[in-house]
PDB file of C-alpha atoms in Angstrom:
ATOM      1  CA  MET A 222     176.886 229.363 -74.552  1.00 27.00           C
ATOM      2  CA  ARG A 223     177.853 225.868 -75.663  1.00 29.00           C
ATOM      3  CA  LEU A 224     176.681 222.517 -74.330  1.00 31.00           C
ATOM      4  CA  VAL A 225     178.177 219.219 -75.477  1.00 30.00           C
ATOM      5  CA  TRP A 226     175.389 216.779 -76.401  1.00 32.00           C
ATOM      6  CA  LEU A 227     173.396 215.608 -79.393  1.00 36.00           C
ATOM      7  CA  PHE A 228     170.239 217.705 -79.659  1.00 38.00           C
ATOM      8  CA  THR A 229     167.685 217.657 -82.455  1.00 42.00           C
ATOM      9  CA  ALA A 230     166.027 221.028 -81.971  1.00 43.00           C
ATOM     10  CA  LEU A 231     165.645 224.028 -79.733  1.00 41.00           C
ATOM     11  CA  LEU A 232     161.934 223.855 -79.639  1.00 47.00           C
ATOM     12  CA  CYS A 233     160.104 226.362 -77.526  1.00 49.00           C
ATOM     13  CA  PHE A 234     160.651 228.868 -74.782  1.00 45.00           C
ATOM     14  CA  LEU A 235     158.402 230.094 -71.981  1.00 43.00           C
ATOM     15  CA  SER A 236     159.823 233.031 -70.023  1.00 42.00           C
ATOM     16  CA  ASN A 237     163.449 231.962 -69.531  1.00 42.00           C
ATOM     17  CA  ILE A 238     162.765 228.223 -69.687  1.00 42.00           C
ATOM     18  CA  GLY A 239     163.492 226.211 -72.818  1.00 45.00           C
ATOM     19  CA  PHE A 240     162.595 222.682 -73.848  1.00 45.00           C
ATOM     20  CA  VAL A 241     165.088 220.703 -75.904  1.00 47.00           C
ATOM     21  CA  LEU A 242     164.526 217.376 -77.626  1.00 50.00           C
ATOM     22  CA  ASN A 243     167.468 215.018 -77.343  1.00 49.00           C
ATOM     23  CA  GLN A 244     166.857 212.445 -80.053  1.00 48.00           C
ATOM     24  CA  THR A 245     169.608 210.117 -78.907  1.00 48.00           C
ATOM     25  CA  PRO A 246     168.613 208.594 -76.552  1.00 47.00           C
ATOM     26  CA  THR A 247     165.239 210.412 -76.530  1.00 48.00           C
ATOM     27  CA  PRO A 248     164.527 212.384 -73.384  1.00 50.00           C
ATOM     28  CA  VAL A 249     162.977 215.859 -73.299  1.00 55.00           C
ATOM     29  CA  ALA A 250     165.217 218.307 -71.424  1.00 48.00           C
ATOM     30  CA  ASN A 251     164.241 221.460 -69.562  1.00 49.00           C
ATOM     31  CA  VAL A 252     166.823 224.238 -69.830  1.00 46.00           C
ATOM     32  CA  THR A 253     166.543 227.178 -67.438  1.00 49.00           C
ATOM     33  CA  LEU A 254     169.006 229.857 -68.438  1.00 49.00           C
ATOM     34  CA  ASN A 255     171.943 230.073 -65.999  1.00 53.00           C
ATOM     35  CA  ASN A 256     170.767 226.875 -64.274  1.00 54.00           C
ATOM     36  CA  PRO A 257     171.282 223.123 -64.794  1.00 55.00           C
ATOM     37  CA  ILE A 258     169.417 220.983 -67.327  1.00 63.00           C
ATOM     38  CA  THR A 259     166.728 218.678 -65.940  1.00 71.00           C
ATOM     39  CA  THR A 260     164.782 215.883 -67.634  1.00 76.00           C
ATOM     40  CA  VAL A 261     161.074 216.576 -68.122  1.00 79.00           C
ATOM     41  CA  ALA A 262     160.134 213.326 -69.867  1.00 80.00           C
ATOM     42  CA  GLY A 263     161.676 210.168 -71.207  1.00 82.00           C
ATOM     43  CA  ILE A 264     164.121 207.511 -70.063  1.00 79.00           C
ATOM     44  CA  TYR A 265     167.767 207.506 -71.074  1.00 72.00           C
ATOM     45  CA  SER A 266     168.580 204.836 -73.709  1.00 70.00           C
ATOM     46  CA  GLN A 267     164.979 203.646 -74.199  1.00 75.00           C
ATOM     47  CA  THR A 268     163.458 204.164 -77.668  1.00 78.00           C
ATOM     48  CA  THR A 269     160.126 202.370 -77.471  1.00 83.00           C
ATOM     49  CA  PHE A 270     156.659 203.809 -76.883  1.00 90.00           C
ATOM     50  CA  SER A 271     155.532 203.487 -73.258  1.00 90.00           C
ATOM     51  CA  GLY A 272     154.328 205.270 -70.159  1.00 91.00           C
ATOM     52  CA  ASP A 273     150.986 206.837 -71.082  1.00 95.00           C
ATOM     53  CA  ASN A 274     148.851 208.040 -68.174  1.00 96.00           C
ATOM     54  CA  GLY A 275     151.806 207.939 -65.809  1.00 97.00           C
ATOM     55  CA  PRO A 276     154.755 210.119 -64.810  1.00 95.00           C
ATOM     56  CA  ALA A 277     156.421 211.674 -67.864  1.00 90.00           C
ATOM     57  CA  THR A 278     159.863 210.841 -66.491  1.00 89.00           C
ATOM     58  CA  SER A 279     158.901 207.145 -66.520  1.00 92.00           C
ATOM     59  CA  ALA A 280     157.703 207.236 -70.137  1.00 91.00           C
ATOM     60  CA  SER A 281     159.755 206.489 -73.244  1.00 88.00           C
ATOM     61  CA  PHE A 282     159.586 207.799 -76.808  1.00 87.00           C
ATOM     62  CA  THR A 283     160.086 206.221 -80.212  1.00 86.00           C
ATOM     63  CA  SER A 284     161.361 209.279 -82.085  1.00 82.00           C
ATOM     64  CA  LEU A 285     161.215 212.862 -80.816  1.00 80.00           C
ATOM     65  CA  GLN A 286     161.019 215.525 -83.513  1.00 81.00           C
ATOM     66  CA  GLY A 287     159.169 218.703 -82.559  1.00 82.00           C
ATOM     67  CA  CYS A 288     157.136 220.305 -79.800  1.00 85.00           C
ATOM     68  CA  THR A 289     155.162 223.337 -78.760  1.00 89.00           C
ATOM     69  CA  ILE A 290     153.900 224.596 -75.420  1.00 88.00           C
ATOM     70  CA  ASP A 291     150.431 225.781 -74.459  1.00 92.00           C
ATOM     71  CA  TYR A 292     151.530 228.399 -71.969  1.00 88.00           C
ATOM     72  CA  ILE A 293     147.948 229.053 -70.799  1.00 93.00           C
ATOM     73  CA  ARG A 294     147.268 225.459 -69.738  1.00 94.00           C
ATOM     74  CA  ASN A 295     150.961 224.624 -69.162  1.00 90.00           C
ATOM     75  CA  ILE A 296     150.920 221.598 -71.470  1.00 92.00           C
ATOM     76  CA  LEU A 297     153.875 220.574 -73.626  1.00 89.00           C
ATOM     77  CA  TYR A 298     152.913 218.799 -76.869  1.00 92.00           C
ATOM     78  CA  VAL A 299     155.525 216.537 -78.462  1.00 90.00           C
ATOM     79  CA  CYS A 300     155.815 214.739 -81.821  1.00 91.00           C
ATOM     80  CA  ASP A 301     156.612 211.088 -81.125  1.00 91.00           C
ATOM     81  CA  ASP A 302     156.841 209.422 -84.540  1.00 89.00           C
ATOM     82  CA  HIS A 303     153.207 208.783 -85.605  1.00 95.00           C
ATOM     83  CA  ARG A 304     151.736 210.177 -82.381  1.00 96.00           C
ATOM     84  CA  ILE A 305     151.277 213.509 -80.645  1.00 96.00           C
ATOM     85  CA  ARG A 306     151.781 213.229 -76.908  1.00 95.00           C
ATOM     86  CA  ALA A 307     150.878 215.737 -74.194  1.00 96.00           C
ATOM     87  CA  ILE A 308     152.886 216.398 -71.038  1.00 92.00           C
ATOM     88  CA  ASN A 309     151.013 218.206 -68.277  1.00 94.00           C
ATOM     89  CA  MET A 310     153.719 220.345 -66.711  1.00 88.00           C
ATOM     90  CA  ASN A 311     151.669 220.883 -63.553  1.00 92.00           C
ATOM     91  CA  THR A 312     151.264 217.174 -62.772  1.00 95.00           C
ATOM     92  CA  ASN A 313     154.192 215.763 -64.831  1.00 92.00           C
ATOM     93  CA  THR A 314     151.866 213.198 -66.426  1.00 96.00           C
ATOM     94  CA  ILE A 315     151.947 212.141 -70.073  1.00 95.00           C
ATOM     95  CA  THR A 316     149.169 210.997 -72.413  1.00 97.00           C
ATOM     96  CA  THR A 317     148.707 210.415 -76.140  1.00 97.00           C
ATOM     97  CA  LEU A 318     146.538 213.116 -77.681  1.00 98.00           C
ATOM     98  CA  LEU A 319     146.166 211.383 -81.045  1.00 97.00           C
ATOM     99  CA  GLY A 320     147.761 208.860 -83.370  1.00 97.00           C
ATOM    100  CA  SER A 321     148.905 205.267 -83.094  1.00 95.00           C
ATOM    101  CA  THR A 322     150.118 203.235 -86.056  1.00 95.00           C
ATOM    102  CA  ILE A 323     151.336 204.841 -89.277  1.00 96.00           C
ATOM    103  CA  GLY A 324     148.667 205.910 -91.781  1.00 97.00           C
ATOM    104  CA  TYR A 325     146.294 208.655 -92.817  1.00 98.00           C
ATOM    105  CA  ALA A 326     142.781 208.801 -91.402  1.00 97.00           C
ATOM    106  CA  GLY A 327     140.356 210.736 -89.258  1.00 97.00           C
ATOM    107  CA  ASP A 328     139.726 214.062 -91.010  1.00 97.00           C
ATOM    108  CA  GLY A 329     136.435 215.539 -89.893  1.00 97.00           C
ATOM    109  CA  GLY A 330     136.173 213.139 -86.992  1.00 97.00           C
ATOM    110  CA  GLN A 331     137.319 212.327 -83.495  1.00 96.00           C
ATOM    111  CA  LEU A 332     140.961 212.121 -82.474  1.00 97.00           C
ATOM    112  CA  SER A 333     140.674 208.447 -81.549  1.00 95.00           C
ATOM    113  CA  ASN A 334     140.313 207.622 -85.263  1.00 96.00           C
ATOM    114  CA  ALA A 335     143.199 209.784 -86.469  1.00 98.00           C
ATOM    115  CA  ARG A 336     146.315 208.340 -88.082  1.00 98.00           C
ATOM    116  CA  LEU A 337     149.539 210.217 -88.783  1.00 98.00           C
ATOM    117  CA  ASN A 338     152.783 209.562 -90.635  1.00 97.00           C
ATOM    118  CA  ALA A 339     156.094 210.773 -89.170  1.00 93.00           C
ATOM    119  CA  THR A 340     155.052 214.026 -87.532  1.00 93.00           C
ATOM    120  CA  VAL A 341     157.820 216.610 -87.288  1.00 89.00           C
ATOM    121  CA  GLY A 342     156.470 220.079 -86.398  1.00 92.00           C
ATOM    122  CA  LEU A 343     153.821 221.625 -84.168  1.00 94.00           C
ATOM    123  CA  ALA A 344     152.368 225.064 -83.473  1.00 95.00           C
ATOM    124  CA  ILE A 345     149.567 226.053 -81.110  1.00 95.00           C
ATOM    125  CA  ASN A 346     147.027 228.825 -80.766  1.00 97.00           C
ATOM    126  CA  PRO A 347     146.450 228.583 -77.000  1.00 95.00           C
ATOM    127  CA  TYR A 348     143.570 231.054 -77.021  1.00 96.00           C
ATOM    128  CA  LEU A 349     141.434 228.882 -79.308  1.00 97.00           C
ATOM    129  CA  ASN A 350     143.088 225.629 -78.178  1.00 98.00           C
ATOM    130  CA  LEU A 351     144.001 224.742 -81.776  1.00 98.00           C
ATOM    131  CA  LEU A 352     147.042 222.561 -82.486  1.00 98.00           C
ATOM    132  CA  TYR A 353     148.646 222.597 -85.954  1.00 98.00           C
ATOM    133  CA  ILE A 354     150.539 219.458 -87.000  1.00 98.00           C
ATOM    134  CA  ALA A 355     153.078 218.963 -89.778  1.00 97.00           C
ATOM    135  CA  ASP A 356     152.042 215.459 -90.855  1.00 98.00           C
ATOM    136  CA  THR A 357     155.285 215.199 -92.758  1.00 96.00           C
ATOM    137  CA  GLY A 358     155.065 211.695 -94.200  1.00 97.00           C
ATOM    138  CA  ASN A 359     151.576 212.418 -95.526  1.00 98.00           C
ATOM    139  CA  HIS A 360     152.702 215.803 -96.996  1.00 98.00           C
ATOM    140  CA  VAL A 361     149.942 217.752 -95.248  1.00 98.00           C
ATOM    141  CA  ILE A 362     149.241 220.182 -92.402  1.00 98.00           C
ATOM    142  CA  ARG A 363     146.416 219.196 -90.087  1.00 98.00           C
ATOM    143  CA  VAL A 364     144.635 221.133 -87.359  1.00 98.00           C
ATOM    144  CA  VAL A 365     143.267 219.742 -84.104  1.00 98.00           C
ATOM    145  CA  ASP A 366     140.516 221.410 -82.111  1.00 98.00           C
ATOM    146  CA  ILE A 367     141.654 220.040 -78.767  1.00 98.00           C
ATOM    147  CA  GLY A 368     138.554 221.114 -76.879  1.00 97.00           C
ATOM    148  CA  ALA A 369     136.209 219.465 -79.380  1.00 97.00           C
ATOM    149  CA  GLY A 370     138.482 216.468 -79.914  1.00 97.00           C
ATOM    150  CA  ARG A 371     138.335 216.893 -83.695  1.00 98.00           C
ATOM    151  CA  ILE A 372     140.964 216.792 -86.480  1.00 98.00           C
ATOM    152  CA  ASP A 373     140.764 218.369 -89.944  1.00 98.00           C
ATOM    153  CA  LEU A 374     142.945 218.895 -92.984  1.00 98.00           C
ATOM    154  CA  LEU A 375     144.339 222.419 -93.294  1.00 98.00           C
ATOM    155  CA  ALA A 376     146.802 222.244 -96.196  1.00 98.00           C
ATOM    156  CA  GLY A 377     148.159 219.808 -98.733  1.00 98.00           C
ATOM    157  CA  THR A 378     146.869 216.786-100.583  1.00 97.00           C
ATOM    158  CA  PRO A 379     147.159 213.546 -98.578  1.00 97.00           C
ATOM    159  CA  HIS A 380     149.738 211.016 -99.856  1.00 94.00           C
ATOM    160  CA  THR A 381     150.728 213.392-102.691  1.00 97.00           C
ATOM    161  CA  ARG A 382     154.061 215.195-102.708  1.00 97.00           C
ATOM    162  CA  GLY A 383     154.767 218.083-105.054  1.00 98.00           C
ATOM    163  CA  TYR A 384     154.566 221.835-105.383  1.00 98.00           C
ATOM    164  CA  GLY A 385     151.520 223.846-106.345  1.00 98.00           C
ATOM    165  CA  GLY A 386     148.533 225.878-105.283  1.00 98.00           C
ATOM    166  CA  ASP A 387     150.023 229.269-104.392  1.00 98.00           C
ATOM    167  CA  GLY A 388     147.323 231.931-104.361  1.00 97.00           C
ATOM    168  CA  GLY A 389     144.552 229.396-103.826  1.00 98.00           C
ATOM    169  CA  SER A 390     143.048 227.183-101.181  1.00 98.00           C
ATOM    170  CA  ALA A 391     145.597 225.522 -98.919  1.00 98.00           C
ATOM    171  CA  SER A 392     143.550 222.307 -98.829  1.00 97.00           C
ATOM    172  CA  THR A 393     144.161 221.708-102.559  1.00 96.00           C
ATOM    173  CA  ALA A 394     147.807 222.783-102.583  1.00 98.00           C
ATOM    174  CA  LEU A 395     150.763 220.420-102.897  1.00 98.00           C
ATOM    175  CA  LEU A 396     153.505 220.208-100.262  1.00 98.00           C
ATOM    176  CA  ASN A 397     156.618 218.060-100.037  1.00 98.00           C
ATOM    177  CA  ALA A 398     157.528 216.983 -96.492  1.00 97.00           C
ATOM    178  CA  PRO A 399     156.321 220.000 -94.490  1.00 97.00           C
ATOM    179  CA  SER A 400     158.264 220.183 -91.238  1.00 93.00           C
ATOM    180  CA  SER A 401     158.669 223.203 -88.949  1.00 92.00           C
ATOM    181  CA  LEU A 402     155.661 225.434 -88.188  1.00 95.00           C
ATOM    182  CA  GLN A 403     155.357 228.912 -86.634  1.00 94.00           C
ATOM    183  CA  LEU A 404     152.339 231.123 -85.977  1.00 95.00           C
ATOM    184  CA  ASP A 405     152.537 234.905 -86.090  1.00 95.00           C
ATOM    185  CA  VAL A 406     151.831 236.945 -82.969  1.00 91.00           C
ATOM    186  CA  ALA A 407     148.120 237.308 -83.814  1.00 95.00           C
ATOM    187  CA  ASN A 408     147.729 233.603 -84.662  1.00 96.00           C
ATOM    188  CA  ASN A 409     146.429 234.641 -88.093  1.00 97.00           C
ATOM    189  CA  ILE A 410     149.299 233.339 -90.263  1.00 98.00           C
ATOM    190  CA  LEU A 411     150.932 229.924 -90.158  1.00 98.00           C
ATOM    191  CA  TYR A 412     154.467 229.786 -91.576  1.00 97.00           C
ATOM    192  CA  VAL A 413     155.498 226.407 -92.992  1.00 98.00           C
ATOM    193  CA  SER A 414     158.881 224.950 -93.832  1.00 96.00           C
ATOM    194  CA  ASP A 415     158.108 223.099 -97.091  1.00 97.00           C
ATOM    195  CA  TYR A 416     161.273 221.087 -96.642  1.00 95.00           C
ATOM    196  CA  ASN A 417     161.732 219.162 -99.883  1.00 97.00           C
ATOM    197  CA  ASN A 418     160.532 222.109-101.958  1.00 98.00           C
ATOM    198  CA  TYR A 419     163.247 224.328-100.347  1.00 97.00           C
ATOM    199  CA  VAL A 420     160.800 227.139 -99.562  1.00 97.00           C
ATOM    200  CA  ILE A 421     158.863 228.768 -96.736  1.00 97.00           C
ATOM    201  CA  ARG A 422     155.147 229.125 -97.341  1.00 98.00           C
ATOM    202  CA  LYS A 423     152.471 230.957 -95.407  1.00 98.00           C
ATOM    203  CA  ILE A 424     148.841 230.099 -94.781  1.00 98.00           C
ATOM    204  CA  GLN A 425     146.237 232.715 -93.899  1.00 98.00           C
ATOM    205  CA  ILE A 426     144.258 230.972 -91.157  1.00 98.00           C
ATOM    206  CA  ASN A 427     140.951 232.769 -91.733  1.00 96.00           C
ATOM    207  CA  SER A 428     140.819 232.506 -95.541  1.00 97.00           C
ATOM    208  CA  ARG A 429     142.948 229.322 -95.701  1.00 97.00           C
ATOM    209  CA  ASN A 430     144.834 230.825 -98.622  1.00 98.00           C
ATOM    210  CA  ILE A 431     148.411 229.616 -99.216  1.00 98.00           C
ATOM    211  CA  SER A 432     151.275 231.564-100.778  1.00 98.00           C
ATOM    212  CA  LEU A 433     155.048 231.566-101.177  1.00 98.00           C
ATOM    213  CA  LEU A 434     157.048 233.573 -98.627  1.00 98.00           C
ATOM    214  CA  ALA A 435     160.699 232.742 -99.337  1.00 97.00           C
ATOM    215  CA  GLY A 436     162.818 230.605-101.625  1.00 97.00           C
ATOM    216  CA  ILE A 437     162.497 229.401-105.213  1.00 97.00           C
ATOM    217  CA  PRO A 438     160.248 226.316-105.429  1.00 98.00           C
ATOM    218  CA  THR A 439     162.094 223.009-105.986  1.00 97.00           C
ATOM    219  CA  VAL A 440     165.461 224.811-106.345  1.00 97.00           C
ATOM    220  CA  SER A 441     168.052 223.946-103.692  1.00 95.00           C
ATOM    221  CA  GLY A 442     171.070 226.195-103.247  1.00 91.00           C
ATOM    222  CA  TYR A 443     172.545 229.370-101.851  1.00 89.00           C
ATOM    223  CA  ASN A 444     172.743 232.346-104.179  1.00 90.00           C
ATOM    224  CA  ASN A 445     172.956 235.445-101.993  1.00 83.00           C
ATOM    225  CA  ASP A 446     173.450 236.718 -98.453  1.00 81.00           C
ATOM    226  CA  SER A 447     170.443 239.008 -98.781  1.00 88.00           C
ATOM    227  CA  GLY A 448     167.725 239.980-101.220  1.00 94.00           C
ATOM    228  CA  PRO A 449     164.006 239.739-101.943  1.00 97.00           C
ATOM    229  CA  ALA A 450     162.665 236.638-100.226  1.00 97.00           C
ATOM    230  CA  THR A 451     161.276 235.017-103.365  1.00 97.00           C
ATOM    231  CA  ASN A 452     164.564 235.534-105.255  1.00 96.00           C
ATOM    232  CA  ILE A 453     166.900 233.786-102.813  1.00 95.00           C
ATOM    233  CA  THR A 454     167.578 230.058-102.792  1.00 95.00           C
ATOM    234  CA  ILE A 455     167.648 227.814 -99.724  1.00 92.00           C
ATOM    235  CA  LYS A 456     169.364 224.449 -99.289  1.00 90.00           C
ATOM    236  CA  SER A 457     167.396 223.135 -96.322  1.00 87.00           C
ATOM    237  CA  ILE A 458     164.994 224.644 -93.794  1.00 88.00           C
ATOM    238  CA  ASN A 459     165.541 222.734 -90.580  1.00 81.00           C
ATOM    239  CA  GLN A 460     163.518 224.921 -88.232  1.00 85.00           C
ATOM    240  CA  LEU A 461     161.676 228.230 -87.992  1.00 90.00           C
ATOM    241  CA  GLY A 462     161.703 230.734 -85.113  1.00 88.00           C
ATOM    242  CA  PHE A 463     159.510 233.827 -84.819  1.00 89.00           C
ATOM    243  CA  ASP A 464     160.464 237.205 -83.335  1.00 88.00           C
ATOM    244  CA  MET A 465     157.037 238.519 -82.363  1.00 88.00           C
ATOM    245  CA  ILE A 466     158.285 241.966 -81.347  1.00 88.00           C
ATOM    246  CA  ASN A 467     160.253 242.843 -84.490  1.00 90.00           C
ATOM    247  CA  ASN A 468     158.246 240.704 -86.948  1.00 94.00           C
ATOM    248  CA  GLN A 469     161.213 238.632 -88.124  1.00 93.00           C
ATOM    249  CA  LEU A 470     161.066 234.970 -89.136  1.00 94.00           C
ATOM    250  CA  TYR A 471     164.344 233.157 -88.468  1.00 89.00           C
ATOM    251  CA  PHE A 472     165.212 229.910 -90.200  1.00 89.00           C
ATOM    252  CA  VAL A 473     168.065 227.440 -90.054  1.00 85.00           C
ATOM    253  CA  ASP A 474     169.549 226.736 -93.491  1.00 82.00           C
ATOM    254  CA  GLY A 475     171.286 223.625 -92.242  1.00 72.00           C
ATOM    255  CA  SER A 476     172.964 222.428 -95.428  1.00 67.00           C
ATOM    256  CA  SER A 477     174.455 225.898 -95.945  1.00 67.00           C
ATOM    257  CA  TYR A 478     175.598 226.048 -92.264  1.00 73.00           C
ATOM    258  CA  LEU A 479     173.678 229.291 -91.761  1.00 77.00           C
ATOM    259  CA  LEU A 480     171.152 231.044 -89.597  1.00 83.00           C
ATOM    260  CA  ARG A 481     169.028 233.349 -91.775  1.00 87.00           C
ATOM    261  CA  LYS A 482     165.919 235.479 -91.351  1.00 93.00           C
ATOM    262  CA  VAL A 483     163.060 236.989 -93.325  1.00 95.00           C
ATOM    263  CA  ASP A 484     162.215 240.560 -92.375  1.00 96.00           C
ATOM    264  CA  LEU A 485     158.437 240.281 -92.664  1.00 97.00           C
ATOM    265  CA  ASN A 486     158.121 244.076 -92.819  1.00 96.00           C
ATOM    266  CA  THR A 487     160.093 244.257 -96.083  1.00 97.00           C
ATOM    267  CA  ASN A 488     160.157 240.619 -97.312  1.00 97.00           C
ATOM    268  CA  ILE A 489     163.952 240.763 -97.469  1.00 97.00           C
ATOM    269  CA  VAL A 490     166.115 237.799 -96.415  1.00 95.00           C
ATOM    270  CA  TYR A 491     169.334 238.389 -94.450  1.00 93.00           C
ATOM    271  CA  ARG A 492     172.176 236.166 -93.263  1.00 86.00           C
ATOM    272  CA  VAL A 493     172.307 236.326 -89.457  1.00 83.00           C
ATOM    273  CA  GLY A 494     175.135 233.947 -88.612  1.00 72.00           C
ATOM    274  CA  GLY A 495     177.538 231.451 -90.125  1.00 72.00           C
ATOM    275  CA  ASN A 496     179.387 231.333 -93.434  1.00 67.00           C
ATOM    276  CA  ALA A 497     177.749 229.760 -96.458  1.00 66.00           C
ATOM    277  CA  GLY A 498     179.094 226.345 -97.321  1.00 63.00           C
ATOM    278  CA  GLN A 499     181.683 226.406 -94.527  1.00 60.00           C
ATOM    279  CA  ALA A 500     181.171 224.091 -91.565  1.00 60.00           C
ATOM    280  CA  GLY A 501     183.239 224.604 -88.453  1.00 55.00           C
ATOM    281  CA  ASP A 502     183.574 225.936 -84.939  1.00 62.00           C
ATOM    282  CA  GLY A 503     184.979 229.138 -83.610  1.00 60.00           C
ATOM    283  CA  ASN A 504     184.699 232.888 -83.188  1.00 58.00           C
ATOM    284  CA  ASP A 505     182.753 232.656 -79.932  1.00 60.00           C
ATOM    285  CA  GLY A 506     182.374 236.177 -78.573  1.00 61.00           C
ATOM    286  CA  GLY A 507     182.835 237.691 -82.023  1.00 54.00           C
ATOM    287  CA  PRO A 508     180.433 238.878 -84.720  1.00 54.00           C
ATOM    288  CA  ALA A 509     177.863 236.229 -85.661  1.00 57.00           C
ATOM    289  CA  LEU A 510     178.451 236.903 -89.357  1.00 53.00           C
ATOM    290  CA  SER A 511     182.088 235.855 -88.905  1.00 52.00           C
ATOM    291  CA  SER A 512     181.253 232.675 -87.002  1.00 61.00           C
ATOM    292  CA  TYR A 513     181.118 229.084 -88.210  1.00 50.00           C
ATOM    293  CA  PHE A 514     178.420 226.509 -87.482  1.00 64.00           C
ATOM    294  CA  ARG A 515     178.614 222.743 -87.647  1.00 58.00           C
ATOM    295  CA  GLY A 516     175.271 221.190 -88.519  1.00 56.00           C
ATOM    296  CA  PRO A 517     172.825 223.887 -87.331  1.00 57.00           C
ATOM    297  CA  ILE A 518     169.395 222.327 -86.784  1.00 62.00           C
ATOM    298  CA  GLY A 519     167.307 224.411 -84.356  1.00 64.00           C
ATOM    299  CA  VAL A 520     166.480 227.989 -83.398  1.00 67.00           C
ATOM    300  CA  ALA A 521     164.527 229.841 -80.699  1.00 65.00           C
ATOM    301  CA  VAL A 522     164.117 233.593 -80.322  1.00 64.00           C
ATOM    302  CA  PHE A 523     164.162 235.789 -77.194  1.00 56.00           C
ATOM    303  CA  PRO A 524     163.054 239.143 -78.656  1.00 54.00           C
ATOM    304  CA  GLN A 525     162.677 240.689 -75.190  1.00 52.00           C
ATOM    305  CA  TYR A 526     166.400 240.100 -74.644  1.00 42.00           C
ATOM    306  CA  SER A 527     167.427 240.744 -78.271  1.00 46.00           C
ATOM    307  CA  SER A 528     168.794 237.188 -78.306  1.00 47.00           C
ATOM    308  CA  VAL A 529     168.578 234.219 -80.663  1.00 48.00           C
ATOM    309  CA  TYR A 530     169.667 230.739 -79.568  1.00 50.00           C
ATOM    310  CA  HIS A 531     170.347 228.010 -82.072  1.00 47.00           C
ATOM    311  CA  ILE A 532     171.409 224.399 -81.869  1.00 48.00           C
ATOM    312  CA  CYS A 533     174.159 222.722 -83.820  1.00 43.00           C
ATOM    313  CA  TRP A 534     174.981 219.057 -83.427  1.00 41.00           C
ATOM    314  CA  TYR A 535     176.485 218.811 -79.918  1.00 42.00           C
ATOM    315  CA  GLN A 536     176.032 222.536 -79.150  1.00 45.00           C
ATOM    316  CA  ILE A 537     173.634 225.251 -78.065  1.00 42.00           C
ATOM    317  CA  GLN A 538     174.943 228.669 -79.082  1.00 44.00           C
TER     318      GLN A 538
END
């Protein structure tokens, strides 16, 4: 299907309900398949921070980037610039979980002291009530124990961009603008889009070991439709999507106009849709490998329906 609008990402799905961030002019939309779109939070045309502790539809956002849903507690968490905000879907109220002004602070302490810098991606383990944050401007991944109200560093070196640390502790590794995050089905592995290093990395949650999953570090490009994950090059990793049934990690290679995936059973990368280096529209109803995408930026996976939805500028497909 196609919808004409300017979306930033297809963020998360619960049953047949999806949540879409519309960065201009910053509402959060609720998409129920085969039904109309409704606004969950935000005010059309307002781009300032407001509305905490009130109705989410009366709040406004500075800059929406990523979200995740705690489907046990029915809470939608949203990146709003240097803050993480929480929308209670049962009461439709919004609060700030952590963050305020730009900075880096708070590790090992309470959320009220935490500072973030341009958050982009989130992932949640709802069973342990742990929220993982891509603190993109600080080049780190942080983890929040929501129940305890505590934040800690998981991966990266604060304020330091670069590439390094594979095979060792994630907390001493170097990242460069980490963005999209995805947990595996057991919540044991966190997959990270290391955006400005042009790779996907993975963090073992229990051992906190970090390693390379896909891409060639610091090399941007497109060299093959398929092949061993660490031998292929990637131009940009806009968003990750996980197929928990078939153990496939999808990713949007936006600058190559492609949807690609890593088969985690074989560590082979495949082209799923689009044509490398060719932006365009067309071939709806035809093979995905013969289609053309214009600015793909988001992906969400429905493994139970053998379906993958992705967002291009102005379109959901």
